[in-house]
Coordinates of C-alpha atoms in Angstrom, one line a residue:
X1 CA 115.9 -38.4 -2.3
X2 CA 119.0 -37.3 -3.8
X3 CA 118.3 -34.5 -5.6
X4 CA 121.0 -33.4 -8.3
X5 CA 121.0 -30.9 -10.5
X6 CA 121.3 -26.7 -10.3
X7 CA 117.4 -26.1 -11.4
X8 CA 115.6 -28.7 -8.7
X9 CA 111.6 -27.0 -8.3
X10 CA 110.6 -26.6 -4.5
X11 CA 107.7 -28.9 -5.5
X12 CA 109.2 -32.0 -5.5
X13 CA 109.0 -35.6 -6.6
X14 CA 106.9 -36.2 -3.2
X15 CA 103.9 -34.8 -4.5
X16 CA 104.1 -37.3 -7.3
X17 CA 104.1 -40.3 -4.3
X18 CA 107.4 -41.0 -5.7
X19 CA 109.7 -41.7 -2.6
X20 CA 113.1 -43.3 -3.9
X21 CA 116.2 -43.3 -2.2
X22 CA 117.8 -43.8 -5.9
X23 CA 119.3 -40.5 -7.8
X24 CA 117.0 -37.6 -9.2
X25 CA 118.7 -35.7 -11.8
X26 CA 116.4 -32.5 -12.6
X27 CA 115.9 -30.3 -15.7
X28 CA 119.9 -31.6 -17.3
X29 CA 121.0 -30.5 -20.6
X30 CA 122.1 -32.4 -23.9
X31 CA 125.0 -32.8 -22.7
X32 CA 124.8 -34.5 -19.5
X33 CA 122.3 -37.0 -20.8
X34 CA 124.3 -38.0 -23.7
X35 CA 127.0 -38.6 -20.9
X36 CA 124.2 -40.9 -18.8
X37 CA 122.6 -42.4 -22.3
X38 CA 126.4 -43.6 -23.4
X39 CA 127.2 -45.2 -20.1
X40 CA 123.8 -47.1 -20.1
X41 CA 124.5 -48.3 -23.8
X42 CA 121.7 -47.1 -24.8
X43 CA 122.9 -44.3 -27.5
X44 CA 126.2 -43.5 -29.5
X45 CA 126.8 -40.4 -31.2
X46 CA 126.6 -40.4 -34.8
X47 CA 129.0 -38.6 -36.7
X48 CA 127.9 -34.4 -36.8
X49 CA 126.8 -35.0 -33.3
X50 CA 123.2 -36.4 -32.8
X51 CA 122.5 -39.4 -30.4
X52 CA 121.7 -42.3 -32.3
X53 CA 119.5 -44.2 -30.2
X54 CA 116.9 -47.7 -31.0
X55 CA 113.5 -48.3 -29.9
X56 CA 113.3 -51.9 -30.0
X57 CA 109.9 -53.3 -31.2
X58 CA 108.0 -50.1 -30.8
X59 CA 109.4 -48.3 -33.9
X60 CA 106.3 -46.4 -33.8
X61 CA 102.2 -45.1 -31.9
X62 CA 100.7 -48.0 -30.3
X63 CA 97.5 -47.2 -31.3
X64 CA 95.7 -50.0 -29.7
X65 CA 97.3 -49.8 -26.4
X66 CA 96.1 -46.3 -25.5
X67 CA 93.1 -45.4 -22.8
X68 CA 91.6 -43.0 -21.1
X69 CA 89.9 -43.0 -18.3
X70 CA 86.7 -42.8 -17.8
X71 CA 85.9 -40.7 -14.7
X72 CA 83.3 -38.5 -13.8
X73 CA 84.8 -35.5 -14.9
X74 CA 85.1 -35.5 -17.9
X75 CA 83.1 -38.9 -19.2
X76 CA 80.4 -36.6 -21.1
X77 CA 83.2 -34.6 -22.8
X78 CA 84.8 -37.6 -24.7
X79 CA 84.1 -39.4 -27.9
X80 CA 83.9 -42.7 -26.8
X81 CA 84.8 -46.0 -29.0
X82 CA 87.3 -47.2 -31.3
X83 CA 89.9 -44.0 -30.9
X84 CA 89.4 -42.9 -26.9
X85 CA 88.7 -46.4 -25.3
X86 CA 88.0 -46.6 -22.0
X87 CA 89.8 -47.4 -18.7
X88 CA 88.3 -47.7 -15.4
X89 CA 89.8 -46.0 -12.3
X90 CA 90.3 -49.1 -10.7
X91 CA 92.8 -50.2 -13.7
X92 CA 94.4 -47.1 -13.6
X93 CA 95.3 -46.8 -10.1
X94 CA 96.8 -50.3 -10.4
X95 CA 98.7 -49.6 -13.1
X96 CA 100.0 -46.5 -11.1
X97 CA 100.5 -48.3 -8.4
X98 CA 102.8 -50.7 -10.4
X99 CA 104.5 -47.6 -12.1
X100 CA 105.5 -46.0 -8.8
X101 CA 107.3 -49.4 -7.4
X102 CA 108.9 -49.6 -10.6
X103 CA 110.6 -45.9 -10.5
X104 CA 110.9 -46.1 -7.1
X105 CA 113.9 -48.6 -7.7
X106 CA 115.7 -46.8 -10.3
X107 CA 117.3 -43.4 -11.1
X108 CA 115.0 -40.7 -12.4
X109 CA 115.2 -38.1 -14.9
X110 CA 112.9 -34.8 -14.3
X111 CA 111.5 -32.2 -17.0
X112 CA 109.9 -29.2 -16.3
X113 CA 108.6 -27.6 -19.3
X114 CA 105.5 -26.1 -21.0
X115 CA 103.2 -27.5 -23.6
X116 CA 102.6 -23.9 -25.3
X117 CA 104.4 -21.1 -26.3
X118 CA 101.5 -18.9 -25.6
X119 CA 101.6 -18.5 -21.7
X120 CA 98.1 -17.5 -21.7
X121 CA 97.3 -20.9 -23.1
X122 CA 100.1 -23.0 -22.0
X123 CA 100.0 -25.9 -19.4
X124 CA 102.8 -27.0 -17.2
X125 CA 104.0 -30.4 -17.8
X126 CA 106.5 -32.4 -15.5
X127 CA 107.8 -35.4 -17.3
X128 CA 109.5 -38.2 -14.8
X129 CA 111.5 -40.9 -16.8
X130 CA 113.7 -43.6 -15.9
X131 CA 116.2 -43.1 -19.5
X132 CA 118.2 -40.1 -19.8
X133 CA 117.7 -39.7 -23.6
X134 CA 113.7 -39.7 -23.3
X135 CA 114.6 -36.9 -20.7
X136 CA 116.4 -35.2 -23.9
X137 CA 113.6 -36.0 -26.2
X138 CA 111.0 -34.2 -24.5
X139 CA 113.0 -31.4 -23.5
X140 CA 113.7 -30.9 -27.2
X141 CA 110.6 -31.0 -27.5
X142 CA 108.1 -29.1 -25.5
X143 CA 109.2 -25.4 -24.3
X144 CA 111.9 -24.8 -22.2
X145 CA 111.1 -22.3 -19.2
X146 CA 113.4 -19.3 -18.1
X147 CA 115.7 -21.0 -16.2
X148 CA 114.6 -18.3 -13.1
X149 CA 111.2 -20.1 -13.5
X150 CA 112.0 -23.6 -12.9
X151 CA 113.0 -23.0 -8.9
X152 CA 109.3 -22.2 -8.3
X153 CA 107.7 -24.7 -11.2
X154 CA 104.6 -26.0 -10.3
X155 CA 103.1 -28.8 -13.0
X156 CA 100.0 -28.7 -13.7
X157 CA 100.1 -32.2 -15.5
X158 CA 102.6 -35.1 -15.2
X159 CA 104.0 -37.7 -17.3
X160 CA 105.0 -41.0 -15.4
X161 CA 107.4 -42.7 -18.1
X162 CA 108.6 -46.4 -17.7
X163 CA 109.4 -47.3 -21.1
X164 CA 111.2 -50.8 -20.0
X165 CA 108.3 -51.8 -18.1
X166 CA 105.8 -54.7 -18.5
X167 CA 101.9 -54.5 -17.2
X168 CA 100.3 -58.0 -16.7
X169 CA 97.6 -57.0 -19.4
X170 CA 95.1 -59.6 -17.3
X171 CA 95.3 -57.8 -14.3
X172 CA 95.1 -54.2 -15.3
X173 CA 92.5 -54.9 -18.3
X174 CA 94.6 -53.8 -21.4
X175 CA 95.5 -55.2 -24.2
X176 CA 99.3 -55.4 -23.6
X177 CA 102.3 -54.8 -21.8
X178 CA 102.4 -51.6 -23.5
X179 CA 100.0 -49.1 -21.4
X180 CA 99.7 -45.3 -22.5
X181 CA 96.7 -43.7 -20.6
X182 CA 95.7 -40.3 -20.3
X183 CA 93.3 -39.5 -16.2
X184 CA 91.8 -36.1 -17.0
X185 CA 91.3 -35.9 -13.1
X186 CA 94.2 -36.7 -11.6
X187 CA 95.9 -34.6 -14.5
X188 CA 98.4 -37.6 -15.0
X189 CA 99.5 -39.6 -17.7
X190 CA 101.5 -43.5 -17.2
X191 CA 103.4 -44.3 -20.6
X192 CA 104.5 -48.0 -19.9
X193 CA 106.3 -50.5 -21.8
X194 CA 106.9 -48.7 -25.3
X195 CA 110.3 -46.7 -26.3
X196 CA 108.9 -45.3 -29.3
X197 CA 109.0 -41.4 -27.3
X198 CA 106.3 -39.8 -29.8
X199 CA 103.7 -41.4 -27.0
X200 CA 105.4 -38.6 -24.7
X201 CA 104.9 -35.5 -26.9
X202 CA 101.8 -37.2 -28.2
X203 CA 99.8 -37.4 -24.7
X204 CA 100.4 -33.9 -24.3
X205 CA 98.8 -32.5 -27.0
X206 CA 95.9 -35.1 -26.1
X207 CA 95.4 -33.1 -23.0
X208 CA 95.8 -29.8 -25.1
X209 CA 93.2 -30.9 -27.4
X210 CA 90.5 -31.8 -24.5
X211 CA 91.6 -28.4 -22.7
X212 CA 91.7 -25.9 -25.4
X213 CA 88.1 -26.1 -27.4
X214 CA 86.7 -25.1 -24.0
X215 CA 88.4 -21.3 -24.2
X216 CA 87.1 -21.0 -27.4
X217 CA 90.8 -22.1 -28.9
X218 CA 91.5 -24.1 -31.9
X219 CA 93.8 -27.4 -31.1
X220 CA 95.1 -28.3 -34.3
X221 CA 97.3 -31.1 -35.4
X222 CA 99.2 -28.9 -38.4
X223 CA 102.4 -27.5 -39.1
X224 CA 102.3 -23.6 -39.9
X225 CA 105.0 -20.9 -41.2
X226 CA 104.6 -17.4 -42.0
X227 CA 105.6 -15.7 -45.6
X228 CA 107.9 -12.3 -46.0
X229 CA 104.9 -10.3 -45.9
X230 CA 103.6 -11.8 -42.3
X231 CA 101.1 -13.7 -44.1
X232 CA 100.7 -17.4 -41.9
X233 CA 99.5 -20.7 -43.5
X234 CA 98.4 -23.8 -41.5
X235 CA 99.4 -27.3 -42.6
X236 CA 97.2 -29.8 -41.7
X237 CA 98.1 -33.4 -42.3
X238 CA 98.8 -37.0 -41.0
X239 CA 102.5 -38.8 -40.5
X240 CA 104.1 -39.0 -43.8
X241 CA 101.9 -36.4 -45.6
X242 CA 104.3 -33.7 -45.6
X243 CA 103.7 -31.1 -42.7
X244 CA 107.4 -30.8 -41.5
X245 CA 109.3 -31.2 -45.1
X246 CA 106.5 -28.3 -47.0
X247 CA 106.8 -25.5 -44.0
X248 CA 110.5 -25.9 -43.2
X249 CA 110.7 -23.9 -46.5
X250 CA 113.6 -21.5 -46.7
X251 CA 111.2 -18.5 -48.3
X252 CA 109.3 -18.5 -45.1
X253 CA 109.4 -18.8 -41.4
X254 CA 108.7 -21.7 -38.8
X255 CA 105.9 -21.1 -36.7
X256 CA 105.9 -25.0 -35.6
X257 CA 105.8 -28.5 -37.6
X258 CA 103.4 -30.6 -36.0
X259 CA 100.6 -28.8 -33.6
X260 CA 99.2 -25.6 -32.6
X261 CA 96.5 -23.8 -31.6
X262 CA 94.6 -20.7 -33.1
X263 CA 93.1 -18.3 -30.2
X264 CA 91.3 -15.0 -30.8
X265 CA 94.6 -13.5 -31.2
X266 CA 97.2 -15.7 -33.1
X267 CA 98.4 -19.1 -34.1
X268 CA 100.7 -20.6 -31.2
X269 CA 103.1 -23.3 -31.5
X270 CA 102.6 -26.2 -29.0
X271 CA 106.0 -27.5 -29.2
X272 CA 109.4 -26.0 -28.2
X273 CA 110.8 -28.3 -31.2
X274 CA 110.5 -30.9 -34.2
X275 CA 110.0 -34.7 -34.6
X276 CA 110.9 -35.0 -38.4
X277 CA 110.8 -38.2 -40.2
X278 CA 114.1 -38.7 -42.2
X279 CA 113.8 -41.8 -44.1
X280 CA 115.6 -41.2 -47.5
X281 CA 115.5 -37.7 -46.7
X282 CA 117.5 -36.2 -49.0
X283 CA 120.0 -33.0 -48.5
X284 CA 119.1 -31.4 -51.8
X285 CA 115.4 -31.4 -51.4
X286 CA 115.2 -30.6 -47.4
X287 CA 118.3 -28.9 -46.7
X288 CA 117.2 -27.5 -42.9
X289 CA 115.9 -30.8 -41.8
X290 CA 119.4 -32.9 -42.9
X291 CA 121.4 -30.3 -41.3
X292 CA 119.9 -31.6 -38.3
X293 CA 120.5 -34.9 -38.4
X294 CA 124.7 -34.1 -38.0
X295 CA 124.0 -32.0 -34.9
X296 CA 124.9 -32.1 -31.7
X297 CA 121.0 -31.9 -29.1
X298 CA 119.2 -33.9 -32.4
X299 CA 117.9 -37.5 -30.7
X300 CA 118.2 -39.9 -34.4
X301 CA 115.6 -42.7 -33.7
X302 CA 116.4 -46.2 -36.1
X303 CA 118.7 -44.8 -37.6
X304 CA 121.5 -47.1 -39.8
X305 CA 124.8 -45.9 -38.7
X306 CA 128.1 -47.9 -39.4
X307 CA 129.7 -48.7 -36.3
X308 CA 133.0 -48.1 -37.3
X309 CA 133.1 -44.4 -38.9
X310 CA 129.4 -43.5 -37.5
X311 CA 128.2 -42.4 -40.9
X312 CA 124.8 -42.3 -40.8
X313 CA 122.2 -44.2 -44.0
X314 CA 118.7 -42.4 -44.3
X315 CA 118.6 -44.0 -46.8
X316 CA 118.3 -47.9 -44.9
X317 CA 115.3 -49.0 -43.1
X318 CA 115.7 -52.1 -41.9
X319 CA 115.0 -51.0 -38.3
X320 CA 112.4 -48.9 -39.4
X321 CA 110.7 -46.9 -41.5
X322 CA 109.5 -44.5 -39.4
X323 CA 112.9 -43.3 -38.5
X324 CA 112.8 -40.0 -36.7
X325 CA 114.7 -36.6 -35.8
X326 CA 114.1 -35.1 -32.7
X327 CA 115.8 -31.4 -32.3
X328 CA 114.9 -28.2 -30.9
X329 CA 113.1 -25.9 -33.2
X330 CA 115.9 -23.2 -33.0
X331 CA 118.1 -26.0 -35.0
X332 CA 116.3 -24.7 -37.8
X333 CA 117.4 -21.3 -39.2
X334 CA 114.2 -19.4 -40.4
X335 CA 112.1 -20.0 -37.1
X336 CA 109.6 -17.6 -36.0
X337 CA 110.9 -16.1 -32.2
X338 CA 108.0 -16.7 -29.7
X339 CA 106.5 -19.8 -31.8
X340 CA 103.8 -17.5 -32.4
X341 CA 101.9 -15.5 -35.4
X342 CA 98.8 -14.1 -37.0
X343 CA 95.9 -15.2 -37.9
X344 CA 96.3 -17.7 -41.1
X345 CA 95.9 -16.6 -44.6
X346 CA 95.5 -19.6 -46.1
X347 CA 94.5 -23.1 -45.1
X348 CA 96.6 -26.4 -46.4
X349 CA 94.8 -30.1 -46.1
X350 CA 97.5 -32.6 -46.7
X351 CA 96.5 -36.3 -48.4
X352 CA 98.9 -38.7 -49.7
X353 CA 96.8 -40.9 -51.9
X354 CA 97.2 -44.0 -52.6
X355 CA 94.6 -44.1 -55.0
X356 CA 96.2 -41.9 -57.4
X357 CA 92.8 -39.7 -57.8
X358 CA 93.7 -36.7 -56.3
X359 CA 95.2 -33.6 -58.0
X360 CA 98.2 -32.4 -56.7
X361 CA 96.7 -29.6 -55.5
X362 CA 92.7 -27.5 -55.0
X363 CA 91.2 -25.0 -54.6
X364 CA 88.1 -25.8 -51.6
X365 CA 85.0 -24.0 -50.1
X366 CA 84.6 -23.5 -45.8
X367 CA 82.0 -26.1 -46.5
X368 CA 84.7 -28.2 -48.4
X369 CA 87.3 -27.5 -46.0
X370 CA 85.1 -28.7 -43.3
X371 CA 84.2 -31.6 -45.1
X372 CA 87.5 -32.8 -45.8
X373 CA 88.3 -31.8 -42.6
X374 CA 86.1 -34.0 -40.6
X375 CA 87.0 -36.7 -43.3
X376 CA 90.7 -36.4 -42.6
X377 CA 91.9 -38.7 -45.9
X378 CA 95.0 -39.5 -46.1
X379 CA 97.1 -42.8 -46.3
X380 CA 98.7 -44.4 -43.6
X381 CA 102.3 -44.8 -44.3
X382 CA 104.1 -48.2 -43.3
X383 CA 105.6 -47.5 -40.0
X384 CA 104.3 -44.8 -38.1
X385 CA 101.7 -47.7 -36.5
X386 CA 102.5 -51.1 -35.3
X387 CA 101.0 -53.8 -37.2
X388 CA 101.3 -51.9 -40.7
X389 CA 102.5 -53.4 -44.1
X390 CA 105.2 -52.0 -46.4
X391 CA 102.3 -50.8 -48.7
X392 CA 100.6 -47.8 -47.5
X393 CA 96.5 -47.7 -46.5
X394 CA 94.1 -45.4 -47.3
X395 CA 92.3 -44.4 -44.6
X396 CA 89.9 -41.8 -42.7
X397 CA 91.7 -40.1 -39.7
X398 CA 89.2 -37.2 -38.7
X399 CA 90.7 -33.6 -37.7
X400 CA 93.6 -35.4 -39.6
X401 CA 94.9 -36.4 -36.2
X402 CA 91.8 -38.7 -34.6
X403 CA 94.0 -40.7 -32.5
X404 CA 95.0 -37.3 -30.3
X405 CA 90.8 -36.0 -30.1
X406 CA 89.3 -36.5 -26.5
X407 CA 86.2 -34.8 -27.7
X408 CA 83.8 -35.6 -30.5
X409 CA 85.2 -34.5 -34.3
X410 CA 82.5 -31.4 -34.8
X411 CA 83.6 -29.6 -31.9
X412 CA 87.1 -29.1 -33.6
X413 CA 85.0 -28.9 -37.2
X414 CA 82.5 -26.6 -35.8
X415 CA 85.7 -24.3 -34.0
X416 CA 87.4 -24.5 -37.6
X417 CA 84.6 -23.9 -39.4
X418 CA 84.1 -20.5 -38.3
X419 CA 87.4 -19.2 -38.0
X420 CA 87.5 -19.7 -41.1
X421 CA 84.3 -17.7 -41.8
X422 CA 85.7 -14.7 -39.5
X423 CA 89.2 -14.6 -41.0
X424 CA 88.0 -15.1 -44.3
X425 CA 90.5 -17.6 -44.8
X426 CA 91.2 -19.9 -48.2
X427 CA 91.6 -23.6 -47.4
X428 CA 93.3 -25.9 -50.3
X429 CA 93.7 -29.7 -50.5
X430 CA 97.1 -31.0 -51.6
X431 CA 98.1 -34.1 -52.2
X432 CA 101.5 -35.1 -51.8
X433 CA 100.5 -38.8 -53.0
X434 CA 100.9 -40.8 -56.1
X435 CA 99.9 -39.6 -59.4
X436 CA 99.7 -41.4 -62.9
X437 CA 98.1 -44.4 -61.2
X438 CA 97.7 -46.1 -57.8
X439 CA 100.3 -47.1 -55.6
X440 CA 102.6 -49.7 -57.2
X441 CA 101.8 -48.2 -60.6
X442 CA 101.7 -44.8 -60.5
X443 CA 104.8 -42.7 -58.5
X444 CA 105.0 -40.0 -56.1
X445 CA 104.3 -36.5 -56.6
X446 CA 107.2 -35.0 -57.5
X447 CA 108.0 -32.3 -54.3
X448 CA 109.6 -29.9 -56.9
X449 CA 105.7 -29.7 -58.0
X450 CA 104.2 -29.6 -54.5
X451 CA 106.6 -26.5 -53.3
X452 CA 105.5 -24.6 -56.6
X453 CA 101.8 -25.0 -56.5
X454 CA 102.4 -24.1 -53.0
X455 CA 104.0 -21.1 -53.5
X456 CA 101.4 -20.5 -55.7
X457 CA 98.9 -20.7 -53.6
X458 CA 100.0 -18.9 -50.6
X459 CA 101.5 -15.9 -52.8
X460 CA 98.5 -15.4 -54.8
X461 CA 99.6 -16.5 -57.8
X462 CA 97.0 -19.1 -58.5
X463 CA 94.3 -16.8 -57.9
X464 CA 94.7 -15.1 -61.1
X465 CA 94.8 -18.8 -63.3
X466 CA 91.3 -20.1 -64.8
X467 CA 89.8 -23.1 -63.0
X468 CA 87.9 -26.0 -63.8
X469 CA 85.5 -28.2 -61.2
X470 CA 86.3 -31.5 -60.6
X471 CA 83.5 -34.2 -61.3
X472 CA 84.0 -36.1 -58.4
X473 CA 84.8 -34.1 -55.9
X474 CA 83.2 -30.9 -56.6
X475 CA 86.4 -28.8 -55.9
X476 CA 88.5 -26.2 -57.9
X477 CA 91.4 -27.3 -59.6
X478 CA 93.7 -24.3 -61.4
X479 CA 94.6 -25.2 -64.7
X480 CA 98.5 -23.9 -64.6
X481 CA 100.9 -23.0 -62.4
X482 CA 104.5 -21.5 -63.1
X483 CA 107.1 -23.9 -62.5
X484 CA 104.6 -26.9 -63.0
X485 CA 103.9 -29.3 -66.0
X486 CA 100.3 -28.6 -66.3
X487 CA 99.4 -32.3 -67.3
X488 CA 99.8 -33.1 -64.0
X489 CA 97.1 -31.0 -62.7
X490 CA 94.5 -33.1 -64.6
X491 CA 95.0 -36.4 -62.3
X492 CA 93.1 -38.6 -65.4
X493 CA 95.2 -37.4 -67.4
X494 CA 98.3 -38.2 -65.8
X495 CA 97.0 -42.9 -66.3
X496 CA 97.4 -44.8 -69.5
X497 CA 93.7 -46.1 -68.9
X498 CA 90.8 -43.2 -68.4
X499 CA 88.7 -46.1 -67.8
X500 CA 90.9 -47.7 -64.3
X501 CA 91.6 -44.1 -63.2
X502 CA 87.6 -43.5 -63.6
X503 CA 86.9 -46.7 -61.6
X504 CA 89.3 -45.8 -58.7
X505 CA 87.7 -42.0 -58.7
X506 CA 84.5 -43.7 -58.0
X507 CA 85.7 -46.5 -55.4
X508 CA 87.4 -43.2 -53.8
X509 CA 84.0 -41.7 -53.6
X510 CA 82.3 -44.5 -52.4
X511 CA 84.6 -44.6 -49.2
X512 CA 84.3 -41.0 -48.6
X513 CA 80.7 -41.3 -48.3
X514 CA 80.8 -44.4 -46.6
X515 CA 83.0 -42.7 -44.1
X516 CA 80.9 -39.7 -43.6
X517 CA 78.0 -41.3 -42.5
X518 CA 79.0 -41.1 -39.2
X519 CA 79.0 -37.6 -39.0
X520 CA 75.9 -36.3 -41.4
X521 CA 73.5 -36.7 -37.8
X522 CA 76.5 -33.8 -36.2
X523 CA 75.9 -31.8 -39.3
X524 CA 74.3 -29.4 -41.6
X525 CA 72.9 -29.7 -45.4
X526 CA 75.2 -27.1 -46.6
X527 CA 78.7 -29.7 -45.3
X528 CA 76.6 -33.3 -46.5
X529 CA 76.3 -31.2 -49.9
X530 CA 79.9 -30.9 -49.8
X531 CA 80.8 -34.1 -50.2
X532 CA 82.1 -36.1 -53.6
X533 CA 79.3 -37.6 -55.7
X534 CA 78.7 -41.1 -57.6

């Protein structure tokens, strides 16, 4: 092989069976694989800096192209069926097989980084790709080492990533030429025929999430800051819901925007860095996040940029909706050092409804936040999946992150659940959706509103503010909040027609109880009791 590059590990590319007489280029920086990604065409720089790169057809998760296999070491660990499908060994070992010949003829790109920033929780991850600005993705993503460190790196897990690649879905029993699959056993992962580079990030937190519960730790699909008094808050919430915009807030620091974990002794960033959406994001109301977008390191996914002065259009999606920012966390100026802090203060559930039923913020009970917790409602925004409209879905994603949960939804609930209980913790539903009717009719909560009840909550503020219990739900909802017009607390309120908005409340309900079914055998009275009522 010819190994280039000034950090090469002494475990090399050999004990991946990769055995190609094509270049290796290991652990580069930003700047050498912009130099690679211009000379492949496959980037240009927009104007700031960032590499403005396209992702073809996959503009976002393949949901339905994702498998793990099912092997006998970890088969009675995983929640089988609609979200972990299975693969046999057979299949995977072909489509390895395939993978191999296929790298084995081009040049390679090597990362060796963590997925942790806690090293007493952390896993090494070696990521082996055959496009330089995937190489820069993930290192912008996951945590760098000490540059002393990567001579002796050993991965624990590796990432085999083809994203130009097409599997024969009859031989290899899938349902595509796109393959992402996760083997437990042979701590490997094969990302094939997709471009879209959240699978990469994405696959490790799947393997965080089957790894962690086991210690006793928290995996958690949430963003998470820390206020001027060291007081941390966990965002949990879906794509489009709001965890990156609401805890890249200037008043507090960045723990992380998208996943954690909470041990015995903090709450620990994941990630080494941020995968923002930045569709019509706007510089007035997310200043930290645009300032990224005109940097040099930030990877611009589908981004509209005029070819002729390299001015960049957030504002355009007619490559895609889900148009994404990929940067280092330390792009962002108020970010907690270590990606770590304390145990959280306060608990935010993120929804977007669609319906137009939910207040824009509320107050909930462990066995509320548990509820809504395992429910995960939100609505699926057009673009994050393939195969979704312009319009967006409501739907049920449990743990508010189902497609990234090996194991079975009360093991996260049940982890939750008492943290909670033993860091006496206040959980809040917020919902960053449509108010004044349902989607088409009604418009989006305005963020000026969301930051202030926010604010509210995590400072105290609405503590000291009278109440009143929600009908359907069952929940708290405070009755004002400084800085917020408090009609818009009183979601009925907010519709020209009681009547419509009390017919959506109760179609609402009806799904969440509908949904829940599934998990009423995995729980308790006190959590079924929980739930919204007819």
């Amino acid at each position: 092989m010819k190994n280039i590059g000034k950090y090469i590990s002494a475990h090399g590319l050999d004990e991946q069976n990769i055995s190609t007489d094509k270049n290796i280029y290991w652990n580069m920086n930003a700047a050498i694989l912009y130099e690679h990604t211009i000379r492949q065409n496959a980037g240009v720089i927009g104007k700031g800096g960032a590499l403005v790169v396209e992702t073809g057809v996959h503009t976002g998760r393949s949901a339905n192209d994702k498998f793990m296999v099912k092997e006998q070491s970890s088969e009675d660990n995983i929640w089988w069926g609609k979200v972990n499908v299975p693969i046999t060994e057979e299949n995977f070992d072909k489509i390895h097989d395939r993978v191999l010949a296929y790298l084995d003829q081009r040049d390679l790109y090597v990362q060796d980084l963590y997925g942790g920033t806690d090293p007493a929780c952390r896993i090494a991850v070696r990521t082996i790709s055959s496009s330089p600005w995937h190489s820069l993705f993930i290192r912008n993503l996951l945590v760098r080492p000490e540059y002393g460190e990567l001579a002796e790196f050993a991965p624990e897990f590796t990432i085999l990533h083809a994203p130009e690649m097409k599997i024969d879905p009859t031989e290899v029993g899938t349902s595509s030429e796109t393959v992402i699959t996760i083997n437990m056993a042979r701590k490997l992962v094969l990302i094939v025929g997709t471009s879209y580079a959240g699978e990469m990030k994405k696959s490790v937190f799947s393997i965080l999430n089957y790894l962690l519960p086991a210690q006793g730790i928290m995996p958690m699909h949430c963003s998470a800051n820390i206020g001027k008094d060291g007081d941390t808050a966990i965002f949990f919430g879906l794509s489009g819901t709001g965890k990156t915009t609401l805890s890249a807030d200037p008043e507090r620091t960045l723990i992380g925007d998208d996943e954690h974990g909470w041990s015995d002794t903090s709450v620990f960033n994941f990630e080494g860095g941020c995968y923002a959406k930045v569709i019509r994001l706007s510089e007035e109301a997310e200043p930290e996040i645009y300032a990224t977008t005109r940097m040099f390191g930030t990877i611009l996914e589908n981004v509209v940029i005029d070819p002729d002065t390299r001015e960049l259009d957030l504002d355009d999606a007619r490559m895609a909706e889900n148009t994404r920012a990929a940067y280092p966390i330390t792009s962002i100026p108020n970010t907690t050092e270590g990606g770590v802090g304390g145990h959280p203060k306060n608990i935010i559930m993120l929804t977007a409804d669609a319906f137009g039923v939910m207040p824009p913020i509320a107050r909930l009970t462990p066995e509320q936040a548990m509820y809504h917790f395992l429910s995960g409602y939100t609505a699926k925004v057009a673009g994050t999946e393939k195969g979704l409209g312009k319009e967006p879905q409501a739907a049920f994603s449990t743990c508010f992150g189902a497609p990234f949960m090996p194991r079975h939804p009360t093991v996260y609930g049940n982890l939750l659940r008492e943290k909670i209980a033993r860091h006496e913790v206040t959980c809040w539903l917020v919902n960053t959706g449509w108010t004044g009717g349902v989607y088409g009719v009604g418009h989006r909560m305005p963020i000026k509103y969301t930051r202030a009840l926010l604010h509210g909550a995590l400072d105290g503020t609405l503590n000291d503010v009278e109440f009143r219990t929600d009908p359907n739900f069952g929940f708290e909802i405070p009755a004002s909040c400084p800085g917020v017009d408090p009609a818009v607390l009183d979601p009925r309120g907010t519709w020209q027609d009681p009547a419509a908005y009390d017919a959506q409340a109760a179609h609402l309900v009806a799904l969440f109880r509908d949904n829940f079914r599934e998990y009423e055998d995995h729980v308790d009275d006190s959590i079924k009791a929980a739930g919204p009522v007819l």
